[in-house]
mmCIF file of C-alpha atoms and ligand atoms in Angstrom:
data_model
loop_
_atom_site.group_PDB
_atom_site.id
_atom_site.type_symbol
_atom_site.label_atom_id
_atom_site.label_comp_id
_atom_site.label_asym_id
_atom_site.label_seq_id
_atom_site.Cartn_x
_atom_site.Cartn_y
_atom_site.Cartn_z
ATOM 1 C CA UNK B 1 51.264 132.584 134.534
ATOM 2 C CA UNK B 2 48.698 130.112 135.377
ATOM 3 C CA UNK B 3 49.441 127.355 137.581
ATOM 4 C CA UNK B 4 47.748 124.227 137.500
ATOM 5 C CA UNK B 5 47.219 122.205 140.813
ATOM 6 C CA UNK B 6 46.076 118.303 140.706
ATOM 7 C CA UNK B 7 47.113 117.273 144.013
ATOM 8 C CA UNK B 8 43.758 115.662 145.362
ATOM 9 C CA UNK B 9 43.584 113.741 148.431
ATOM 10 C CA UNK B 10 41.011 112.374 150.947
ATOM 11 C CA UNK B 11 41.459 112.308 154.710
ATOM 12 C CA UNK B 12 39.530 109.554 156.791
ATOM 13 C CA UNK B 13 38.494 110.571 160.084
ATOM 14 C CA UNK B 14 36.738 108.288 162.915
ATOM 15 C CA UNK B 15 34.243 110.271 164.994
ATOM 16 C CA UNK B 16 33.588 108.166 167.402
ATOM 17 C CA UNK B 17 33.073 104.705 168.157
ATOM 18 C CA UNK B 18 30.700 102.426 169.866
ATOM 19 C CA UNK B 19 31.353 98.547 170.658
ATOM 20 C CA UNK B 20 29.529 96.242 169.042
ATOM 21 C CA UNK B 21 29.356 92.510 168.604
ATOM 22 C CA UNK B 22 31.180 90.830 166.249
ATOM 23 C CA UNK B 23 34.905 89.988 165.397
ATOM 24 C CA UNK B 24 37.534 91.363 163.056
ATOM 25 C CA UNK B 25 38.136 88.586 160.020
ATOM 26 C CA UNK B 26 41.721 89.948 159.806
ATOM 27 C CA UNK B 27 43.082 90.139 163.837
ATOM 28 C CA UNK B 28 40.139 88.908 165.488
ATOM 29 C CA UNK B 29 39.924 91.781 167.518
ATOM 30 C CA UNK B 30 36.703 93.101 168.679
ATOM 31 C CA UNK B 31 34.734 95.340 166.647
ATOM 32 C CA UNK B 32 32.372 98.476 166.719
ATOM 33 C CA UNK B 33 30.946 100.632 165.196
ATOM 34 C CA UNK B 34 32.090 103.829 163.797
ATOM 35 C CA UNK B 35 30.906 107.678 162.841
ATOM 36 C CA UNK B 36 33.180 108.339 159.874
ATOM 37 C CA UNK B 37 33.558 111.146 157.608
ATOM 38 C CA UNK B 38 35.700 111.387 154.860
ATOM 39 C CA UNK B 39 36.990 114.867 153.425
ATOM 40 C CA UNK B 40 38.030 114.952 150.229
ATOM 41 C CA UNK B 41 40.410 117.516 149.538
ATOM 42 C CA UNK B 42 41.915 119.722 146.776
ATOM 43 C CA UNK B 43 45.224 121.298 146.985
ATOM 44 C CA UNK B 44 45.322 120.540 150.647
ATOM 45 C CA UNK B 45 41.277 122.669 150.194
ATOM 46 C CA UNK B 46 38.711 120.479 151.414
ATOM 47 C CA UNK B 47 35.533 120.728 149.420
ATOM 48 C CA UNK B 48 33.386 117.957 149.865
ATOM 49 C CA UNK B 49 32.558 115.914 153.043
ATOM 50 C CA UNK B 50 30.859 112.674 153.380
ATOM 51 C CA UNK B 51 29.462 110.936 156.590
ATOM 52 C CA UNK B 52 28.932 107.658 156.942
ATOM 53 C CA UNK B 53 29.011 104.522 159.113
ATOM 54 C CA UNK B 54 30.980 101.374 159.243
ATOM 55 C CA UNK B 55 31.783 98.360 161.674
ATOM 56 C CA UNK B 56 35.499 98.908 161.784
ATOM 57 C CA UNK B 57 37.962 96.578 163.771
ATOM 58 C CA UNK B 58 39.400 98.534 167.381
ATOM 59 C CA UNK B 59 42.647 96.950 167.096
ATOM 60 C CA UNK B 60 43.832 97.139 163.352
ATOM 61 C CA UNK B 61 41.554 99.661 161.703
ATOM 62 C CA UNK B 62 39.925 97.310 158.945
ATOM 63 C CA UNK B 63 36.682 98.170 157.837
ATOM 64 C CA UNK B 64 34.459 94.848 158.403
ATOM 65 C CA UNK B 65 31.125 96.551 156.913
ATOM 66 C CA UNK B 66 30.428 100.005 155.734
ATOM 67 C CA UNK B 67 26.775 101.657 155.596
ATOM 68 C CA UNK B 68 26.441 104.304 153.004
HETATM 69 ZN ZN1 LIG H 101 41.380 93.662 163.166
#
């Protein structure tokens, strides 16, 4: 019996942050910027990983600007 398994997912993680200049449009928190990396998963398998950068807000997590 085969079994067929579609469950894909993709976890966002924040590496670690620096403060930077520049306000959150949303909470007008302070922002900074951020060492992300995104896994993307398969069945709970991850199989691809992508690193990138982004201004993020500290206080409610939106992503002002994102650097590919
Ligand atoms: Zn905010």
């Amino acid at each position: 019996m085969v079994c067929f398994c579609f469950l894909v997912d993709q976890k966002r993680k924040m590496r670690r942050t620096k403060p930077v200049a520049g306000m959150c449009s949303r909470c007008g928190c302070s922002a900074s910027v951020a060492d992300m990396k995104t896994a993307t998963r398969i069945c709970y398998i991850p199989f691809y990983w992508k690193y990138w950068k982004a201004i993020v807000c500290t206080f409610c997590g939106a992503i002002l600007k994102s650097y590919t």
